[in-house]
PDB file of C-alpha atoms in Angstrom:
ATOM      1  CA  UNK A   1      99.239  57.164 112.451  1.00 35.00           C
ATOM      2  CA  UNK A   2      99.698  60.901 113.074  1.00 38.00           C
ATOM      3  CA  UNK A   3      98.256  60.693 116.576  1.00 42.00           C
ATOM      4  CA  UNK A   4      96.982  58.131 119.003  1.00 42.00           C
ATOM      5  CA  UNK A   5      93.751  57.800 120.927  1.00 37.00           C
ATOM      6  CA  UNK A   6      94.743  56.772 124.435  1.00 36.00           C
ATOM      7  CA  UNK A   7      91.130  56.716 125.591  1.00 33.00           C
ATOM      8  CA  UNK A   8      90.791  53.186 124.212  1.00 34.00           C
ATOM      9  CA  UNK A   9      93.235  51.712 126.717  1.00 37.00           C
ATOM     10  CA  UNK A  10      93.466  52.000 130.515  1.00 42.00           C
ATOM     11  CA  UNK A  11      96.438  54.055 131.669  1.00 47.00           C
ATOM     12  CA  UNK A  12      97.661  54.509 135.256  1.00 47.00           C
ATOM     13  CA  UNK A  13      98.386  58.213 134.593  1.00 46.00           C
ATOM     14  CA  UNK A  14      96.597  61.128 132.866  1.00 48.00           C
ATOM     15  CA  UNK A  15      96.966  61.966 129.164  1.00 45.00           C
ATOM     16  CA  UNK A  16      96.217  65.318 127.542  1.00 44.00           C
ATOM     17  CA  UNK A  17      93.230  64.783 125.256  1.00 40.00           C
ATOM     18  CA  UNK A  18      94.252  67.663 123.007  1.00 38.00           C
ATOM     19  CA  UNK A  19      97.933  66.827 122.476  1.00 38.00           C
ATOM     20  CA  UNK A  20      98.025  63.083 123.212  1.00 46.00           C
ATOM     21  CA  UNK A  21     100.911  63.944 125.541  1.00 52.00           C
ATOM     22  CA  UNK A  22     101.737  62.637 129.011  1.00 55.00           C
ATOM     23  CA  UNK A  23     101.718  65.607 131.448  1.00 52.00           C
ATOM     24  CA  UNK A  24     103.319  63.379 134.090  1.00 52.00           C
ATOM     25  CA  UNK A  25     106.655  63.729 132.252  1.00 58.00           C
ATOM     26  CA  UNK A  26     106.641  67.526 132.237  1.00 53.00           C
ATOM     27  CA  UNK A  27     105.088  68.500 135.578  1.00 51.00           C
ATOM     28  CA  UNK A  28     107.551  69.448 138.292  1.00 56.00           C
ATOM     29  CA  UNK A  29     105.138  68.076 140.909  1.00 56.00           C
ATOM     30  CA  UNK A  30     105.682  64.515 139.679  1.00 67.00           C
ATOM     31  CA  UNK A  31     108.638  62.705 141.202  1.00 77.00           C
ATOM     32  CA  UNK A  32     111.224  60.809 139.182  1.00 74.00           C
ATOM     33  CA  UNK A  33     109.881  57.592 140.699  1.00 79.00           C
ATOM     34  CA  UNK A  34     106.406  58.393 139.308  1.00 80.00           C
ATOM     35  CA  UNK A  35     107.890  59.126 135.898  1.00 77.00           C
ATOM     36  CA  UNK A  36     109.856  55.874 135.899  1.00 81.00           C
ATOM     37  CA  UNK A  37     106.666  54.014 136.790  1.00 83.00           C
ATOM     38  CA  UNK A  38     104.955  55.695 133.842  1.00 83.00           C
ATOM     39  CA  UNK A  39     107.776  54.489 131.577  1.00 85.00           C
ATOM     40  CA  UNK A  40     107.304  50.942 132.849  1.00 87.00           C
ATOM     41  CA  UNK A  41     103.597  51.228 132.067  1.00 86.00           C
ATOM     42  CA  UNK A  42     104.419  52.406 128.542  1.00 88.00           C
ATOM     43  CA  UNK A  43     106.663  49.387 128.024  1.00 89.00           C
ATOM     44  CA  UNK A  44     103.814  47.126 129.123  1.00 89.00           C
ATOM     45  CA  UNK A  45     101.489  48.909 126.692  1.00 88.00           C
ATOM     46  CA  UNK A  46     104.065  48.421 123.921  1.00 90.00           C
ATOM     47  CA  UNK A  47     104.263  44.724 124.757  1.00 89.00           C
ATOM     48  CA  UNK A  48     100.480  44.601 124.366  1.00 87.00           C
ATOM     49  CA  UNK A  49     100.841  45.787 120.775  1.00 87.00           C
ATOM     50  CA  UNK A  50     100.122  49.505 121.115  1.00 88.00           C
ATOM     51  CA  UNK A  51     102.611  50.967 118.619  1.00 89.00           C
ATOM     52  CA  UNK A  52     102.415  54.621 119.685  1.00 88.00           C
ATOM     53  CA  UNK A  53     103.801  53.766 123.127  1.00 90.00           C
ATOM     54  CA  UNK A  54     107.208  53.286 121.466  1.00 93.00           C
ATOM     55  CA  UNK A  55     107.171  56.910 120.304  1.00 93.00           C
ATOM     56  CA  UNK A  56     106.681  58.199 123.840  1.00 90.00           C
ATOM     57  CA  UNK A  57     109.355  55.864 125.171  1.00 92.00           C
ATOM     58  CA  UNK A  58     111.729  57.233 122.551  1.00 94.00           C
ATOM     59  CA  UNK A  59     110.855  60.791 123.497  1.00 91.00           C
ATOM     60  CA  UNK A  60     111.384  60.049 127.190  1.00 90.00           C
ATOM     61  CA  UNK A  61     114.870  58.631 126.565  1.00 93.00           C
ATOM     62  CA  UNK A  62     115.767  61.466 124.195  1.00 93.00           C
ATOM     63  CA  UNK A  63     114.606  64.322 126.406  1.00 88.00           C
ATOM     64  CA  UNK A  64     115.479  62.747 129.756  1.00 87.00           C
ATOM     65  CA  UNK A  65     111.885  62.425 130.990  1.00 82.00           C
ATOM     66  CA  UNK A  66     112.063  60.181 134.021  1.00 81.00           C
ATOM     67  CA  UNK A  67     115.429  58.743 132.948  1.00 86.00           C
ATOM     68  CA  UNK A  68     118.871  60.040 132.058  1.00 89.00           C
ATOM     69  CA  UNK A  69     119.028  60.850 128.325  1.00 93.00           C
ATOM     70  CA  UNK A  70     120.234  57.987 126.179  1.00 96.00           C
ATOM     71  CA  UNK A  71     120.293  58.523 122.414  1.00 96.00           C
ATOM     72  CA  UNK A  72     120.735  54.821 121.666  1.00 97.00           C
ATOM     73  CA  UNK A  73     117.626  53.906 123.647  1.00 96.00           C
ATOM     74  CA  UNK A  74     115.740  56.817 122.068  1.00 96.00           C
ATOM     75  CA  UNK A  75     116.755  55.699 118.585  1.00 97.00           C
ATOM     76  CA  UNK A  76     115.707  52.118 119.333  1.00 97.00           C
ATOM     77  CA  UNK A  77     112.206  53.118 120.408  1.00 96.00           C
ATOM     78  CA  UNK A  78     111.713  55.722 117.681  1.00 96.00           C
ATOM     79  CA  UNK A  79     112.660  53.077 115.104  1.00 97.00           C
ATOM     80  CA  UNK A  80     110.053  50.671 116.500  1.00 96.00           C
ATOM     81  CA  UNK A  81     107.216  53.098 115.832  1.00 94.00           C
ATOM     82  CA  UNK A  82     108.784  54.657 112.715  1.00 96.00           C
ATOM     83  CA  UNK A  83     108.953  51.219 111.093  1.00 95.00           C
ATOM     84  CA  UNK A  84     105.239  50.903 111.820  1.00 92.00           C
ATOM     85  CA  UNK A  85     104.790  54.139 109.782  1.00 92.00           C
ATOM     86  CA  UNK A  86     104.002  56.422 112.707  1.00 93.00           C
ATOM     87  CA  UNK A  87     104.747  59.774 111.080  1.00 95.00           C
ATOM     88  CA  UNK A  88     105.658  61.687 114.237  1.00 94.00           C
ATOM     89  CA  UNK A  89     108.196  58.982 115.071  1.00 95.00           C
ATOM     90  CA  UNK A  90     109.662  59.187 111.583  1.00 97.00           C
ATOM     91  CA  UNK A  91     110.150  62.921 112.119  1.00 97.00           C
ATOM     92  CA  UNK A  92     111.550  62.445 115.636  1.00 96.00           C
ATOM     93  CA  UNK A  93     113.975  59.787 114.416  1.00 97.00           C
ATOM     94  CA  UNK A  94     115.089  62.164 111.677  1.00 97.00           C
ATOM     95  CA  UNK A  95     115.688  64.943 114.208  1.00 97.00           C
ATOM     96  CA  UNK A  96     117.710  62.593 116.421  1.00 97.00           C
ATOM     97  CA  UNK A  97     119.798  61.374 113.463  1.00 97.00           C
ATOM     98  CA  UNK A  98     120.360  64.971 112.357  1.00 97.00           C
ATOM     99  CA  UNK A  99     121.774  65.784 115.779  1.00 95.00           C
ATOM    100  CA  UNK A 100     124.191  62.898 115.296  1.00 95.00           C
ATOM    101  CA  UNK A 101     125.255  64.183 111.884  1.00 95.00           C
ATOM    102  CA  UNK A 102     123.586  61.356 109.956  1.00 97.00           C
ATOM    103  CA  UNK A 103     121.876  63.657 107.476  1.00 97.00           C
ATOM    104  CA  UNK A 104     121.350  61.126 104.672  1.00 97.00           C
ATOM    105  CA  UNK A 105     119.239  58.839 106.837  1.00 97.00           C
ATOM    106  CA  UNK A 106     117.660  61.811 108.603  1.00 97.00           C
ATOM    107  CA  UNK A 107     116.419  63.137 105.257  1.00 98.00           C
ATOM    108  CA  UNK A 108     114.871  59.752 104.450  1.00 97.00           C
ATOM    109  CA  UNK A 109     112.967  59.862 107.744  1.00 98.00           C
ATOM    110  CA  UNK A 110     111.876  63.470 107.227  1.00 98.00           C
ATOM    111  CA  UNK A 111     110.588  62.704 103.726  1.00 98.00           C
ATOM    112  CA  UNK A 112     108.675  59.654 104.936  1.00 97.00           C
ATOM    113  CA  UNK A 113     107.017  61.763 107.632  1.00 97.00           C
ATOM    114  CA  UNK A 114     106.315  64.623 105.211  1.00 97.00           C
ATOM    115  CA  UNK A 115     104.805  62.257 102.627  1.00 96.00           C
ATOM    116  CA  UNK A 116     102.551  60.895 105.388  1.00 96.00           C
ATOM    117  CA  UNK A 117     101.289  64.426 106.028  1.00 96.00           C
ATOM    118  CA  UNK A 118     103.337  65.444 109.068  1.00 96.00           C
ATOM    119  CA  UNK A 119     103.370  69.240 108.798  1.00 95.00           C
ATOM    120  CA  UNK A 120     106.338  69.683 111.133  1.00 96.00           C
ATOM    121  CA  UNK A 121     108.428  67.468 108.859  1.00 97.00           C
ATOM    122  CA  UNK A 122     107.166  69.379 105.826  1.00 97.00           C
ATOM    123  CA  UNK A 123     108.132  72.693 107.401  1.00 97.00           C
ATOM    124  CA  UNK A 124     111.521  71.416 108.527  1.00 97.00           C
ATOM    125  CA  UNK A 125     112.356  70.013 105.084  1.00 98.00           C
ATOM    126  CA  UNK A 126     111.337  73.324 103.545  1.00 97.00           C
ATOM    127  CA  UNK A 127     113.675  75.206 105.864  1.00 96.00           C
ATOM    128  CA  UNK A 128     116.546  72.785 105.245  1.00 97.00           C
ATOM    129  CA  UNK A 129     116.253  73.171 101.475  1.00 97.00           C
ATOM    130  CA  UNK A 130     115.811  76.933 101.816  1.00 95.00           C
ATOM    131  CA  UNK A 131     118.858  77.469 104.033  1.00 93.00           C
ATOM    132  CA  UNK A 132     121.112  75.114 102.079  1.00 95.00           C
ATOM    133  CA  UNK A 133     123.445  74.449 105.012  1.00 94.00           C
ATOM    134  CA  UNK A 134     122.817  70.837 106.003  1.00 95.00           C
ATOM    135  CA  UNK A 135     121.713  69.839 102.482  1.00 96.00           C
ATOM    136  CA  UNK A 136     122.251  71.484  99.072  1.00 96.00           C
ATOM    137  CA  UNK A 137     119.941  74.432  98.598  1.00 96.00           C
ATOM    138  CA  UNK A 138     116.900  73.681  96.464  1.00 97.00           C
ATOM    139  CA  UNK A 139     114.399  76.536  96.322  1.00 96.00           C
ATOM    140  CA  UNK A 140     111.757  74.644  94.338  1.00 96.00           C
ATOM    141  CA  UNK A 141     111.739  71.823  96.912  1.00 97.00           C
ATOM    142  CA  UNK A 142     111.737  74.373  99.727  1.00 97.00           C
ATOM    143  CA  UNK A 143     108.624  76.037  98.311  1.00 96.00           C
ATOM    144  CA  UNK A 144     107.027  72.640  97.686  1.00 97.00           C
ATOM    145  CA  UNK A 145     107.416  71.473 101.286  1.00 98.00           C
ATOM    146  CA  UNK A 146     106.619  74.838 102.851  1.00 97.00           C
ATOM    147  CA  UNK A 147     103.476  75.088 100.727  1.00 96.00           C
ATOM    148  CA  UNK A 148     102.436  71.584 101.820  1.00 97.00           C
ATOM    149  CA  UNK A 149     102.768  72.697 105.441  1.00 97.00           C
ATOM    150  CA  UNK A 150     100.818  75.915 104.827  1.00 95.00           C
ATOM    151  CA  UNK A 151      97.968  73.861 103.365  1.00 93.00           C
ATOM    152  CA  UNK A 152      97.644  72.351 106.830  1.00 94.00           C
ATOM    153  CA  UNK A 153      97.626  75.812 108.396  1.00 95.00           C
ATOM    154  CA  UNK A 154     101.218  75.798 109.684  1.00 96.00           C
ATOM    155  CA  UNK A 155     101.893  79.385 110.771  1.00 95.00           C
ATOM    156  CA  UNK A 156     105.676  78.953 110.673  1.00 95.00           C
ATOM    157  CA  UNK A 157     105.607  77.792 107.055  1.00 96.00           C
ATOM    158  CA  UNK A 158     103.309  80.697 106.201  1.00 96.00           C
ATOM    159  CA  UNK A 159     105.784  83.078 107.836  1.00 93.00           C
ATOM    160  CA  UNK A 160     108.730  81.507 106.002  1.00 94.00           C
ATOM    161  CA  UNK A 161     106.989  81.832 102.625  1.00 94.00           C
ATOM    162  CA  UNK A 162     106.004  85.395 103.415  1.00 93.00           C
ATOM    163  CA  UNK A 163     109.603  86.314 104.203  1.00 90.00           C
ATOM    164  CA  UNK A 164     110.818  84.510 101.089  1.00 91.00           C
ATOM    165  CA  UNK A 165     108.590  86.569  98.788  1.00 91.00           C
ATOM    166  CA  UNK A 166     109.201  89.765 100.737  1.00 87.00           C
ATOM    167  CA  UNK A 167     112.990  89.498 100.559  1.00 84.00           C
ATOM    168  CA  UNK A 168     112.995  88.676  96.847  1.00 86.00           C
ATOM    169  CA  UNK A 169     116.403  87.014  96.932  1.00 86.00           C
ATOM    170  CA  UNK A 170     115.898  83.338  96.065  1.00 87.00           C
ATOM    171  CA  UNK A 171     112.583  84.108  94.293  1.00 90.00           C
ATOM    172  CA  UNK A 172     111.232  87.201  92.596  1.00 92.00           C
ATOM    173  CA  UNK A 173     109.986  89.863  94.993  1.00 89.00           C
ATOM    174  CA  UNK A 174     106.202  89.513  95.231  1.00 91.00           C
ATOM    175  CA  UNK A 175     104.592  91.980  97.609  1.00 89.00           C
ATOM    176  CA  UNK A 176     101.116  90.479  97.246  1.00 92.00           C
ATOM    177  CA  UNK A 177     102.277  86.918  97.949  1.00 92.00           C
ATOM    178  CA  UNK A 178     104.346  88.150 100.886  1.00 90.00           C
ATOM    179  CA  UNK A 179     101.408  90.049 102.361  1.00 92.00           C
ATOM    180  CA  UNK A 180      99.088  87.066 101.885  1.00 95.00           C
ATOM    181  CA  UNK A 181     101.289  84.548 103.706  1.00 95.00           C
ATOM    182  CA  UNK A 182     102.347  86.981 106.442  1.00 93.00           C
ATOM    183  CA  UNK A 183      98.683  87.835 107.041  1.00 94.00           C
ATOM    184  CA  UNK A 184      97.795  84.139 107.297  1.00 95.00           C
ATOM    185  CA  UNK A 185     100.567  83.614 109.841  1.00 95.00           C
ATOM    186  CA  UNK A 186      99.763  86.757 111.814  1.00 94.00           C
ATOM    187  CA  UNK A 187      96.120  85.688 112.037  1.00 95.00           C
ATOM    188  CA  UNK A 188      97.320  82.712 114.072  1.00 94.00           C
ATOM    189  CA  UNK A 189      99.105  84.981 116.537  1.00 91.00           C
ATOM    190  CA  UNK A 190     102.604  85.142 115.022  1.00 89.00           C
ATOM    191  CA  UNK A 191     103.706  88.618 116.080  1.00 86.00           C
ATOM    192  CA  UNK A 192     106.868  88.364 113.979  1.00 84.00           C
ATOM    193  CA  UNK A 193     104.652  88.042 110.899  1.00 87.00           C
ATOM    194  CA  UNK A 194     102.561  90.970 112.077  1.00 87.00           C
ATOM    195  CA  UNK A 195     105.573  93.293 112.426  1.00 81.00           C
ATOM    196  CA  UNK A 196     106.473  93.586 108.692  1.00 81.00           C
ATOM    197  CA  UNK A 197     102.761  94.014 107.887  1.00 83.00           C
ATOM    198  CA  UNK A 198     102.474  96.912 110.329  1.00 80.00           C
ATOM    199  CA  UNK A 199     105.718  98.578 109.200  1.00 72.00           C
ATOM    200  CA  UNK A 200     105.923  97.778 105.481  1.00 68.00           C
ATOM    201  CA  UNK A 201     105.426 101.429 104.515  1.00 64.00           C
ATOM    202  CA  UNK A 202     108.175 102.648 106.867  1.00 60.00           C
ATOM    203  CA  UNK A 203     111.036 100.834 105.129  1.00 50.00           C
ATOM    204  CA  UNK A 204     111.953 101.292 101.474  1.00 51.00           C
ATOM    205  CA  UNK A 205     114.092  98.149 101.457  1.00 58.00           C
ATOM    206  CA  UNK A 206     112.542  94.732 102.260  1.00 60.00           C
ATOM    207  CA  UNK A 207     115.954  93.634 103.562  1.00 62.00           C
ATOM    208  CA  UNK A 208     115.921  96.415 106.172  1.00 58.00           C
ATOM    209  CA  UNK A 209     112.382  95.499 107.193  1.00 58.00           C
ATOM    210  CA  UNK A 210     113.342  91.836 107.662  1.00 58.00           C
ATOM    211  CA  UNK A 211     116.430  92.881 109.629  1.00 62.00           C
ATOM    212  CA  UNK A 212     114.200  94.889 111.957  1.00 56.00           C
ATOM    213  CA  UNK A 213     111.973  91.830 112.361  1.00 60.00           C
ATOM    214  CA  UNK A 214     114.978  89.673 113.274  1.00 61.00           C
ATOM    215  CA  UNK A 215     116.084  92.308 115.792  1.00 58.00           C
ATOM    216  CA  UNK A 216     112.632  92.214 117.365  1.00 53.00           C
ATOM    217  CA  UNK A 217     112.906  88.434 117.683  1.00 54.00           C
ATOM    218  CA  UNK A 218     116.356  88.524 119.299  1.00 53.00           C
ATOM    219  CA  UNK A 219     115.345  91.269 121.710  1.00 53.00           C
ATOM    220  CA  UNK A 220     112.322  89.262 122.793  1.00 56.00           C
ATOM    221  CA  UNK A 221     114.627  86.325 123.525  1.00 55.00           C
ATOM    222  CA  UNK A 222     116.976  88.502 125.575  1.00 48.00           C
ATOM    223  CA  UNK A 223     114.193  89.986 127.689  1.00 47.00           C
ATOM    224  CA  UNK A 224     112.110  86.851 127.969  1.00 48.00           C
ATOM    225  CA  UNK A 225     111.199  86.257 131.585  1.00 45.00           C
ATOM    226  CA  UNK A 226     111.476  82.829 133.170  1.00 45.00           C
ATOM    227  CA  UNK A 227     108.633  82.178 135.654  1.00 47.00           C
ATOM    228  CA  UNK A 228     109.608  81.193 139.165  1.00 46.00           C
ATOM    229  CA  UNK A 229     108.819  77.597 140.119  1.00 49.00           C
ATOM    230  CA  UNK A 230     105.761  77.118 142.284  1.00 48.00           C
ATOM    231  CA  UNK A 231     107.547  74.429 144.269  1.00 51.00           C
ATOM    232  CA  UNK A 232     111.111  75.522 145.185  1.00 47.00           C
ATOM    233  CA  UNK A 233     111.938  72.157 146.731  1.00 49.00           C
ATOM    234  CA  UNK A 234     110.813  70.320 143.620  1.00 46.00           C
ATOM    235  CA  UNK A 235     112.724  72.795 141.471  1.00 46.00           C
ATOM    236  CA  UNK A 236     115.894  72.120 143.476  1.00 50.00           C
ATOM    237  CA  UNK A 237     115.551  68.377 142.941  1.00 49.00           C
ATOM    238  CA  UNK A 238     114.872  68.930 139.228  1.00 46.00           C
ATOM    239  CA  UNK A 239     117.922  71.220 138.989  1.00 55.00           C
ATOM    240  CA  UNK A 240     120.133  68.523 140.513  1.00 56.00           C
ATOM    241  CA  UNK A 241     118.807  66.036 137.951  1.00 55.00           C
ATOM    242  CA  UNK A 242     119.476  68.461 135.088  1.00 55.00           C
ATOM    243  CA  UNK A 243     123.016  68.990 136.401  1.00 58.00           C
ATOM    244  CA  UNK A 244     123.600  65.221 136.329  1.00 54.00           C
ATOM    245  CA  UNK A 245     122.151  65.075 132.823  1.00 51.00           C
ATOM    246  CA  UNK A 246     124.511  67.816 131.625  1.00 54.00           C
ATOM    247  CA  UNK A 247     127.477  66.079 133.257  1.00 52.00           C
ATOM    248  CA  UNK A 248     126.519  62.794 131.570  1.00 49.00           C
ATOM    249  CA  UNK A 249     126.189  64.484 128.187  1.00 47.00           C
ATOM    250  CA  UNK A 250     129.535  66.247 128.530  1.00 45.00           C
ATOM    251  CA  UNK A 251     131.199  62.982 129.541  1.00 47.00           C
ATOM    252  CA  UNK A 252     129.698  61.375 126.438  1.00 44.00           C
ATOM    253  CA  UNK A 253     131.192  64.065 124.244  1.00 46.00           C
ATOM    254  CA  UNK A 254     128.089  66.192 123.748  1.00 43.00           C
ATOM    255  CA  UNK A 255     127.824  69.934 124.246  1.00 43.00           C
ATOM    256  CA  UNK A 256     125.697  70.843 127.282  1.00 43.00           C
ATOM    257  CA  UNK A 257     122.974  72.402 125.092  1.00 42.00           C
ATOM    258  CA  UNK A 258     123.175  70.149 122.044  1.00 38.00           C
ATOM    259  CA  UNK A 259     119.480  69.313 122.194  1.00 33.00           C
ATOM    260  CA  UNK A 260     118.814  73.011 121.569  1.00 30.00           C
ATOM    261  CA  UNK A 261     120.694  73.364 118.290  1.00 35.00           C
ATOM    262  CA  UNK A 262     117.595  73.076 116.107  1.00 34.00           C
ATOM    263  CA  UNK A 263     117.300  76.533 114.593  1.00 47.00           C
ATOM    264  CA  UNK A 264     113.645  76.421 113.665  1.00 41.00           C
ATOM    265  CA  UNK A 265     110.815  77.403 115.987  1.00 35.00           C
ATOM    266  CA  UNK A 266     110.164  75.189 118.957  1.00 41.00           C
ATOM    267  CA  UNK A 267     107.988  72.366 117.713  1.00 65.00           C
ATOM    268  CA  UNK A 268     106.458  69.433 119.529  1.00 62.00           C
ATOM    269  CA  UNK A 269     107.742  65.949 118.790  1.00 69.00           C
TER     270      UNK A 269
END
């Protein structure tokens, strides 16, 4: 249940074969009317018994894809597929519940997804137990979940383990383990993992080296360029929609950017 093969059913819109995603929801060239029609098609597919359609309906309501965001609708649809043991929906439901401050139930969802082999859930649980902010810190569980994610080749979990052994705070400093995991992550293109490998001999203190890595990350965020839209008219219409979404969220008591509070790397749901 980790992914779905949409090639077995006829769809009135294209699906990415590599990500099992619906590009129609993310392309600026598609109108809101086209996106709403896609949602109606997904509901029909759900009625036909295709469980994974509920996950994408939940994601559409959560992220405002073709509709104004509605957490209650998102939760309803995520629960439909999560109860059918779709691991990505279990993780998504956990993330939604975490945003709402329902950490006990969110942790249940995360663990269900992690036990089913969802590497994003495994990584996220590892980070939660490592940071000890939303849940009590538990280093052994953090290493357990991060290691499970690394076994699936998750570069973010590899980076987290590398930093953990490099810093030597919660666990004993282990230069060889740190180098191994950072190298694995860097091999997948993680430049933040590559930085401490390239500069490990320039800093006597691992803490200083990690601080320099964090500075590199924050500077890259500050100077990150936003590409101009290829269709200014479409961008204007999209901007008006986003303004209405922000106004609706503020009126509902949310912060304008509350969907961006997840502190881990950007991961697909």
